[in-house]
Coordinates of C-alpha atoms in Angstrom, one line a residue:
X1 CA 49.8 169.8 66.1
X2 CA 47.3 169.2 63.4
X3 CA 43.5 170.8 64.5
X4 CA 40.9 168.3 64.9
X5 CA 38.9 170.6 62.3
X6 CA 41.1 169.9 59.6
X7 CA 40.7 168.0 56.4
X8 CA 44.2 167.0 54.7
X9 CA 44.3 165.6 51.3
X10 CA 46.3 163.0 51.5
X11 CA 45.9 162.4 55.3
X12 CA 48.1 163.4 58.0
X13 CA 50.1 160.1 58.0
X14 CA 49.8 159.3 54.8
X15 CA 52.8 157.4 52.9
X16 CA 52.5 159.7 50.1
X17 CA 53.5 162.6 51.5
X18 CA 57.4 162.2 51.3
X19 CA 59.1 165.9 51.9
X20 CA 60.5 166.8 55.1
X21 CA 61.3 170.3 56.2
X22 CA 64.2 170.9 54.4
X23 CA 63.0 169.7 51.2
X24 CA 59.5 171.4 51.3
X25 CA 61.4 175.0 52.9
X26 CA 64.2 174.5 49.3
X27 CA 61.2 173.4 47.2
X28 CA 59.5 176.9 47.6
X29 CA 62.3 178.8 47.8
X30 CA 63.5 177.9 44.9
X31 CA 59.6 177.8 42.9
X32 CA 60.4 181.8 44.3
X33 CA 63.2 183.3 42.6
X34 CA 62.9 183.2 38.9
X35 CA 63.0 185.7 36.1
X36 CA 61.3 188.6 37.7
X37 CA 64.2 188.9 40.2
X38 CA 66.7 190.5 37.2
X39 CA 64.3 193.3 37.5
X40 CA 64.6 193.7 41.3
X41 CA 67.6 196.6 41.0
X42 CA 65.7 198.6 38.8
X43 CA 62.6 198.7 41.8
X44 CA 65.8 199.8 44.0
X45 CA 66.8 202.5 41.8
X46 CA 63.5 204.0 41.5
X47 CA 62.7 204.2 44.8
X48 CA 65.9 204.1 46.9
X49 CA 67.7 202.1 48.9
X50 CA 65.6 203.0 52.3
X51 CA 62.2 202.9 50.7
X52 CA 63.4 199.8 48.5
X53 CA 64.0 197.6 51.4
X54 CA 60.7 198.7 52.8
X55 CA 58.6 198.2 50.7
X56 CA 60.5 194.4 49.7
X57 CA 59.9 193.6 53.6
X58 CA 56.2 194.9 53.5
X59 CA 56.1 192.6 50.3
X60 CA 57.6 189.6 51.9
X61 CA 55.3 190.1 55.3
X62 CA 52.2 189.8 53.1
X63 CA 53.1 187.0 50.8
X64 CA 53.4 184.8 54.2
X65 CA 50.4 185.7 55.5
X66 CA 48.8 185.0 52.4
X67 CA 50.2 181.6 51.6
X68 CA 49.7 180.7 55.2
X69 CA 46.0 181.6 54.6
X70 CA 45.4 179.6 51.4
X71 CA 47.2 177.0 53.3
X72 CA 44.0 177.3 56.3
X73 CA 41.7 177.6 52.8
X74 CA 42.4 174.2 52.2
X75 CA 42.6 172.7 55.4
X76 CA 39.0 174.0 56.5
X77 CA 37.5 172.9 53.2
X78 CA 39.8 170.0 52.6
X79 CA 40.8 171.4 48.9
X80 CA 44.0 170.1 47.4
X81 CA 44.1 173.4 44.8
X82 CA 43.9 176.6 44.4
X83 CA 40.5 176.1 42.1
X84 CA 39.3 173.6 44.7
X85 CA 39.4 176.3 47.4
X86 CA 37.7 178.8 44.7
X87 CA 34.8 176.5 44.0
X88 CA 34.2 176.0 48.1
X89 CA 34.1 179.6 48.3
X90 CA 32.3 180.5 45.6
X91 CA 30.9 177.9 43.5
X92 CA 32.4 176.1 39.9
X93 CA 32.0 179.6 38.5
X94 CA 35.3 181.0 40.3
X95 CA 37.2 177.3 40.0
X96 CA 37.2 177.8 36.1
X97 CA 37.7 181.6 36.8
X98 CA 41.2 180.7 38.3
X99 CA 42.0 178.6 35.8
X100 CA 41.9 181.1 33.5
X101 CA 43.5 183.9 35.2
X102 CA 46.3 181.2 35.7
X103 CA 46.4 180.6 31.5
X104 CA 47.2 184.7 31.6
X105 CA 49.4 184.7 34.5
X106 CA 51.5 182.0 32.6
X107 CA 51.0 183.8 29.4
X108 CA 52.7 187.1 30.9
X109 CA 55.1 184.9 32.1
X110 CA 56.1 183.5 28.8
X111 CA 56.4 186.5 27.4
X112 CA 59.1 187.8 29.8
X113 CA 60.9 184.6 30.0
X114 CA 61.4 185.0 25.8
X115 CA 62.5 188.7 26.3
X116 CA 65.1 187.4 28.8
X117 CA 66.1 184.6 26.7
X118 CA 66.7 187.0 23.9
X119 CA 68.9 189.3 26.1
X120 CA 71.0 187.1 27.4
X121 CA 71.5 185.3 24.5
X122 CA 72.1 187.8 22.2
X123 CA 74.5 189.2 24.5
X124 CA 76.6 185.5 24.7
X125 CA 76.2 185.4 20.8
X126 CA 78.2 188.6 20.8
X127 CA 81.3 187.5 23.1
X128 CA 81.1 183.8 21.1
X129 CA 81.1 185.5 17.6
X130 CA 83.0 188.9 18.7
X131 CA 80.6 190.8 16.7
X132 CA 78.9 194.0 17.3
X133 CA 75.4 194.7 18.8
X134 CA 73.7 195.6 15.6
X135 CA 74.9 193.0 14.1
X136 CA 73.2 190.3 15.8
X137 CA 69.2 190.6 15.6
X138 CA 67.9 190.0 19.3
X139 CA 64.6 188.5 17.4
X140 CA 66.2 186.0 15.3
X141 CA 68.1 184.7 18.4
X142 CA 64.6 184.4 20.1
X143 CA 63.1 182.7 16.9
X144 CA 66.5 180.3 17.1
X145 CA 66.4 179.6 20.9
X146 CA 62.5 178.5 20.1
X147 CA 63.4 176.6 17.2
X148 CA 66.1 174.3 19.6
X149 CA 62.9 174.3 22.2
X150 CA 60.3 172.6 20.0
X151 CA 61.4 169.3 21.0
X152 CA 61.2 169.8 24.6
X153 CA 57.8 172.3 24.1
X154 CA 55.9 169.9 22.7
X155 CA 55.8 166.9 25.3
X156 CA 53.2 166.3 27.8
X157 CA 55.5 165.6 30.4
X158 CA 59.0 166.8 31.5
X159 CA 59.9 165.6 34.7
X160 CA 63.7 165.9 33.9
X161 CA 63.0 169.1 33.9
X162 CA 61.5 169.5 37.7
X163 CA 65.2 170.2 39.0
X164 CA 65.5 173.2 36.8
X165 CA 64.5 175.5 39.3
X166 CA 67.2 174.6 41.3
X167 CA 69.8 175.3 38.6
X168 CA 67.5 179.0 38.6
X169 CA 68.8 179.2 42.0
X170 CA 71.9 178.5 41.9
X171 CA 72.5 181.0 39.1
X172 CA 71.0 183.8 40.5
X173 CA 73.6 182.6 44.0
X174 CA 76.6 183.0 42.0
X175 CA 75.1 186.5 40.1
X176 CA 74.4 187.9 43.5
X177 CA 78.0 186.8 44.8
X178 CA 79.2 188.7 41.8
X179 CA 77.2 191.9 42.2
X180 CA 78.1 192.0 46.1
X181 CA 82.0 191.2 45.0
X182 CA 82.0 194.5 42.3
X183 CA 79.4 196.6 44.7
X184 CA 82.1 196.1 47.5
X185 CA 85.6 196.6 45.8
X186 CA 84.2 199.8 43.3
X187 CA 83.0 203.1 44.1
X188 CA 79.7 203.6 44.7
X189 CA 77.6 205.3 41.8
X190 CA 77.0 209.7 42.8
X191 CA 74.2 209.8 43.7
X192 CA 73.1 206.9 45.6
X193 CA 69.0 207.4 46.1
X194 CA 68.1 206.6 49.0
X195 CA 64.2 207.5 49.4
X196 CA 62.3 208.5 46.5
X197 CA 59.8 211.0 46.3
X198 CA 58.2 210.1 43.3
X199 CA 55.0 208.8 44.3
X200 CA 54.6 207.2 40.6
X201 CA 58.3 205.7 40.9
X202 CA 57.2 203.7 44.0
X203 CA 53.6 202.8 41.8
X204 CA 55.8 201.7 39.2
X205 CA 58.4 199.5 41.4
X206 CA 55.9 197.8 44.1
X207 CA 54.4 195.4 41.8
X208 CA 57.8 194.3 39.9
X209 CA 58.5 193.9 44.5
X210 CA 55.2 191.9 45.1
X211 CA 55.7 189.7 42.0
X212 CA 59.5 188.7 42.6
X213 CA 57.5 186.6 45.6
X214 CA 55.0 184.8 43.6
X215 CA 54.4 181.3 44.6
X216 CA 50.8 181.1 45.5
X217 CA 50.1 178.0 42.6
X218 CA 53.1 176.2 44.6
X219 CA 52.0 176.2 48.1
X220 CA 49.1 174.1 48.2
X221 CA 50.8 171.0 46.3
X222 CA 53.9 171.6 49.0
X223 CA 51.2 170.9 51.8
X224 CA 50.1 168.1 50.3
X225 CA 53.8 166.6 50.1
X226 CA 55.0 167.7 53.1
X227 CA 54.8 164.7 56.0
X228 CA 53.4 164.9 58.9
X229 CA 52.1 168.8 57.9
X230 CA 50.8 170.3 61.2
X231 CA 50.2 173.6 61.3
X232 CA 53.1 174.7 62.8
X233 CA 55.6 172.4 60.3
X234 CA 53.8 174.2 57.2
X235 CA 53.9 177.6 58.9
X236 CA 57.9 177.2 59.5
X237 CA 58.3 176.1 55.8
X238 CA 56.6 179.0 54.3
X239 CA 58.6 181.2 57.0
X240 CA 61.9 179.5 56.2
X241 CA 61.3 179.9 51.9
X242 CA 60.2 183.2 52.5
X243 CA 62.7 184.6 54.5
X244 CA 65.8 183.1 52.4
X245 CA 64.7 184.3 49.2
X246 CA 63.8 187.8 51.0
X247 CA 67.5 187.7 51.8
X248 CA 68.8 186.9 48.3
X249 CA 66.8 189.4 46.7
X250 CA 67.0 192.3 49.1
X251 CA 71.0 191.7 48.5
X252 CA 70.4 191.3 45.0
X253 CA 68.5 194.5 44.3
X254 CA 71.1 196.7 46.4
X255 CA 74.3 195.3 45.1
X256 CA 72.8 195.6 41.4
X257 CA 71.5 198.6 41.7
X258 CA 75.2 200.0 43.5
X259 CA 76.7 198.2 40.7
X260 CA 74.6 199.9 37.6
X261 CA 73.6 202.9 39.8
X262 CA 70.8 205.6 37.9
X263 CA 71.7 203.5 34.3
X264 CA 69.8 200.6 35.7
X265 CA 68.2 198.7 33.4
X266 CA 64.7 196.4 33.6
X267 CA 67.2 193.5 32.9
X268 CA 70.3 194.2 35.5
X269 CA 72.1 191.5 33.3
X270 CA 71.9 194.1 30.4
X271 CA 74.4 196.1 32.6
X272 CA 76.8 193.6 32.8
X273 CA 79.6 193.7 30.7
X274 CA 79.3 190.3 28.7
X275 CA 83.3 190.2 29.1
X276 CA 86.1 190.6 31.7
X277 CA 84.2 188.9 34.3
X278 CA 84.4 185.1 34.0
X279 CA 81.7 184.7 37.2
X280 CA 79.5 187.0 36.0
X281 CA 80.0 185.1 32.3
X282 CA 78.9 181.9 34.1
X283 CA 75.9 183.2 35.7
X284 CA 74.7 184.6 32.6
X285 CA 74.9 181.0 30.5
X286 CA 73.6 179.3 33.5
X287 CA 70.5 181.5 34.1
X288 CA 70.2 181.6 30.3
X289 CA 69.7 177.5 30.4
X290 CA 67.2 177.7 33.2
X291 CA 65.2 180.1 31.4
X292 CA 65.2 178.3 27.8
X293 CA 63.9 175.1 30.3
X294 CA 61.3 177.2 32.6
X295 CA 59.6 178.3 29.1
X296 CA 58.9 175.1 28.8
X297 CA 57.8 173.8 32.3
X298 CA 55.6 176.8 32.2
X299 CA 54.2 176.6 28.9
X300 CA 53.3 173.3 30.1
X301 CA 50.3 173.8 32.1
X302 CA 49.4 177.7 30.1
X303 CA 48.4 174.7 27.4
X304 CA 47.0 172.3 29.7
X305 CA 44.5 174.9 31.3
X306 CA 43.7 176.0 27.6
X307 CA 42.7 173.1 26.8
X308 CA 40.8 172.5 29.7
X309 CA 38.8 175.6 29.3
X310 CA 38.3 175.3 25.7
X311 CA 36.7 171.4 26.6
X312 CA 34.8 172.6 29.2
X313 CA 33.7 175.2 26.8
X314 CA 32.8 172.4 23.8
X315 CA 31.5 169.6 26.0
X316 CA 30.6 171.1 29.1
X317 CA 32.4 170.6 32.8
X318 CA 32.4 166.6 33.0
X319 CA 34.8 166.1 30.3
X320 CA 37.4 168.4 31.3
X321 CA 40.9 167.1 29.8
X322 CA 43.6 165.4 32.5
X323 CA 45.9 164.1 29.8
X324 CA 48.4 166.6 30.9
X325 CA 50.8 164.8 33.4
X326 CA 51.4 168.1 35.6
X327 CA 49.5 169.7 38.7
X328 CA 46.6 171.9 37.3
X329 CA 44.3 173.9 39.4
X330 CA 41.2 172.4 38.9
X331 CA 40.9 168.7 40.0
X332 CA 42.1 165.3 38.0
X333 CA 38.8 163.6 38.9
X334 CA 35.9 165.1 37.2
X335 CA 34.2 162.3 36.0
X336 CA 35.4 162.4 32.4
X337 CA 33.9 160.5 30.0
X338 CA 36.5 158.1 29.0
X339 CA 34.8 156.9 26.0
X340 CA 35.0 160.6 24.5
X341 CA 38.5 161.4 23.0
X342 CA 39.5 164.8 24.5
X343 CA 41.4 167.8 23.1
X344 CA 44.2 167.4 24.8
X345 CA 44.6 163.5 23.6
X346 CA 44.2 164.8 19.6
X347 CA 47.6 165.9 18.2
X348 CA 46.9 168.1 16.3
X349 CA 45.0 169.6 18.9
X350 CA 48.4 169.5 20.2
X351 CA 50.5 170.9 18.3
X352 CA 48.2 173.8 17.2
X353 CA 47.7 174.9 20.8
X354 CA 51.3 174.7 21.5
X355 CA 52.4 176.8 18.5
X356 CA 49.7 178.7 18.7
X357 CA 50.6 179.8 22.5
X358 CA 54.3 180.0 21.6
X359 CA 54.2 182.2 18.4
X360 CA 51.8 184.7 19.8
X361 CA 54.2 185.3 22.8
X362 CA 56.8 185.3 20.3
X363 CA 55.3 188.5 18.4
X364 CA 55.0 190.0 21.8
X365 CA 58.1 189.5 23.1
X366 CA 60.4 190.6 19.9
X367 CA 58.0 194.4 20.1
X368 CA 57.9 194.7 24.1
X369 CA 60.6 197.4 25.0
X370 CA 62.2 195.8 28.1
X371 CA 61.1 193.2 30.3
X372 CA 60.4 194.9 33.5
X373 CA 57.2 196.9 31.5
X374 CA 56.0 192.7 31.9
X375 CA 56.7 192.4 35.2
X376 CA 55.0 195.8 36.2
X377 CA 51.8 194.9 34.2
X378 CA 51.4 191.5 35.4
X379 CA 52.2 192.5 39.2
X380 CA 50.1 195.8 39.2
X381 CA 47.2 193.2 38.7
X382 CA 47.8 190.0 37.9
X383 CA 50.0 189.6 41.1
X384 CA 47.7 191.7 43.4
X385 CA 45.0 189.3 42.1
X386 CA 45.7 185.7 42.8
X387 CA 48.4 186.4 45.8
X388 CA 46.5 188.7 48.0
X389 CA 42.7 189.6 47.1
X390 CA 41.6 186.1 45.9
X391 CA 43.1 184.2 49.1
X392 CA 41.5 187.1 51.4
X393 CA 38.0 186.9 49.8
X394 CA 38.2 183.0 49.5
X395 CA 39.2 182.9 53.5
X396 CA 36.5 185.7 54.7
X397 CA 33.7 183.6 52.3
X398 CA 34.9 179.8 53.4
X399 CA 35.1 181.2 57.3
X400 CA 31.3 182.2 56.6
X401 CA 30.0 179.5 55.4
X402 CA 31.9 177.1 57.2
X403 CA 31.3 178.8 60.8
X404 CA 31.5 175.5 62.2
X405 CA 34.7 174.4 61.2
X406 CA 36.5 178.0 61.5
X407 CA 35.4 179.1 64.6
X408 CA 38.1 178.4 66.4
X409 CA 40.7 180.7 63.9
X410 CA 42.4 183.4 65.6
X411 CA 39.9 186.8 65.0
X412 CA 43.2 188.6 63.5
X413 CA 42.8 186.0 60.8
X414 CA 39.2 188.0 60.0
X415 CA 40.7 191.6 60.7
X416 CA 43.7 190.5 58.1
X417 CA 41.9 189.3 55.5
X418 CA 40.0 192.4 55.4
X419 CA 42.7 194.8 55.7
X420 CA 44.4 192.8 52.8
X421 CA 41.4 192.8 50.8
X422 CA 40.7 196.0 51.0
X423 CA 44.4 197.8 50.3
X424 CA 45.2 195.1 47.5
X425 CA 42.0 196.2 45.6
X426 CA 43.4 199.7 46.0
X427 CA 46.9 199.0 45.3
X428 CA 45.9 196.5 42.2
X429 CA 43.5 199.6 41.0
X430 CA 46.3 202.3 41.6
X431 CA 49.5 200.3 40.5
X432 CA 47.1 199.1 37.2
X433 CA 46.6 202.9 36.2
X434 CA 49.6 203.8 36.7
X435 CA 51.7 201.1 34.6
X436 CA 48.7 201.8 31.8
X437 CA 49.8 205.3 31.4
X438 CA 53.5 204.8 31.5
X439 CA 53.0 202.0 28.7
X440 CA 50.8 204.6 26.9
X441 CA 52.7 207.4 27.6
X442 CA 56.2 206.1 27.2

């Protein structure tokens, strides 16, 4: 049942919303596992098997409370965004302050997705070309792998992109299968670590955990799709998404770290032999492609925001740009001025912001040592930031002001919001340090 108290954008019956369960459960669970899951066996080899699962389960308990409580953000408020639930928290100020954090999130992003693509690739380029490692520059495969991209980095809108995820997916499926296959029929690697106790192991590993499960941009337009989206429909689709990518990574994380054992690199793929193995061949082309295409879904609203900030910036917040034809934090109507050309409609504008974006993650990428240093910086913060602190502050603020409407939440909602405040400032402050000094350090 739907609660009298809540506001749903589009309404409850509405003829727009057209996902049913099993689309909306897919949907997320597929928006889940990306990139940051090649890292997962690396997070198992520091801390162990034991503590590994642990702490993935602890990780995957939290990320569904907190998507089911931006989920009662929105439906007290009657927000369709992420922003929108910032600004009824806490004003206009915290709406533009999420779409910026969003423009880093998606820059950290980029940067790991181009250090991916220039492993993978470079690895293929070796097996096509039979050449040595030194003999291929990982760089000038990145620059290349852009350089094909530019078409498809450029446009406004790529919708023939939105199954990509899926191909994501269905990659890391036949990976996993692989990994499982070896892990099974080979010995297992002396020794096999079961509990760690390197307190600065599990500091490194956690957040490279937590951010495997980032979705929280996703699971607000899902609600808004989903038909007929009671409380109890969203809370089984978040459960369902959660739970099967749990699955697939907890496996994925044990079998690759019993396949590479204490050799295990930030990129598991980096252990696999680029030969021999036809399977694990495939799955290395195959989550190669959806790589090269999720740089550009996601550069596609990192330039979006930009420009949305900078017109904000130039012209003030009623002339925001909406040009971009892709879901963006902060609302599509906000009164812009149509007579005023905006940023985002000048090409050159364009094109400047696009290369601009592109070529500074670029320099980034080709200097960054591995990929899971990324992952680690932007989940030590980043992640601890806009999946569990911001949803907890914006839920104990809205339930404040809105006493009216939130009365009749459960109490627990109250007591876990705090205690999820409180230990994700801790853990964001602790985990932060700690991959500082390592990058430092190292």
């Amino acid at each position: 049942m739907v609660s009298s108290t809540d506001e749903l954008i589009p309404d409850f019956e509405s003829t727009k919303r057209q996902s049913n369960l099993v689309a909306a459960t897919f949907n997320l669970s597929a928006s889940i596992v990306g990139g940051g899951i090649m890292s997962i066996p690396l997070a198992f080899e520091k801390c162990g098997l034991v503590l590994g699962s642990i702490l993935m389960l602890a990780a995957a308990i939290i990320t569904e409370r907190s998507l089911y409580l931006l989920c009662l953000c929105a439906r007290i408020t009657g927000a369709s965004s992420y922003g929108e639930v910032g600004k009824h928290a806490f004003g206009t100020s915290m709406e533009y302050f999420i779409s910026l954090l969003l423009i880093v999130v998606l820059i950290f992003l980029l940067i790991a997705y181009m250090v991916l693509v220039q492993d993978i690739w470079t690895s293929i380029f070796q097996v096509a070309t039979g050449t040595m490692e030194n003999n291929i520059h990982r760089s000038y495969v990145l620059f290349a792998i852009l350089l094909f991209m530019s078409p498809f980095l450029v446009q406004k809108t790529l919708h023939a992109l939105r199954f990509n995820c899926f191909v994501g997916l269905a990659s890391v499926s036949v990976l996993c299968v692989a990994l499982c296959h070896h892990a099974i029929t080979t010995p297992l690697p002396k020794p096999v670590l079961l509990w760690t106790d390197s307190f600065a192991d599990v500091l490194f590993a956690f957040p490279i955990i937590s951010l495997s499960f980032l979705s929280i941009f996703n699971i607000l337009p899902i609600q808004g799709s989903l038909i007929q989206p009671s409380r109890g429909r969203m809370l089984h689709t978040i459960d369902s998404a959660v739970g099967i990518t749990f699955l697939i990574t907890l496996v994925f994380g044990i079998s690759g770290y019993l396949y590479a054992g204490v050799d295990t690199d930030g990129n598991i793929l980096n252990n696999i032999s680029t030969s021999g193995d036809w399977i694990f061949f495939l799955g290395r082309i195959g989550f190669g492609i959806s790589i090269m295409l999720a740089m550009a879904m996601v550069l596609l609203p990192c330039r979006a925001s930009l420009l949305e900030v900078l017109e904000v910036a130039v012209h003030g917040p009623d002339h925001a740009p909406v040009g971009e034809e892709t879901p963006l934090l902060l609302p599509s109507n906000t009164g812009t001025n149509s007579s005023r050309r905006l940023l985002s409609d000048t090409p050159w504008i364009h094109y400047l912001a696009t290369f601009g974006i592109v070529g500074s993650c670029y320099l980034i990428a080709v200097h960054v040592p591995g990929v899971a240093i990324v992952w680690s910086l932007c989940g030590s913060f980043l992640a601890f930031l806009i999946s569990f602190i911001l949803p907890a502050a914006c839920y104990l603020k809205i339930h404040r002001s809105n006493h009216h409407k939130a009365q009749h939440e459960h109490a627990a909602w109250i007591w876990f919001s705090w205690f999820l405040l409180v230990t994700s400032t801790i853990g964001a402050i602790t985990c932060t340090i700690d991959t500082v000094q390592r990058l430092f350090y190292s």
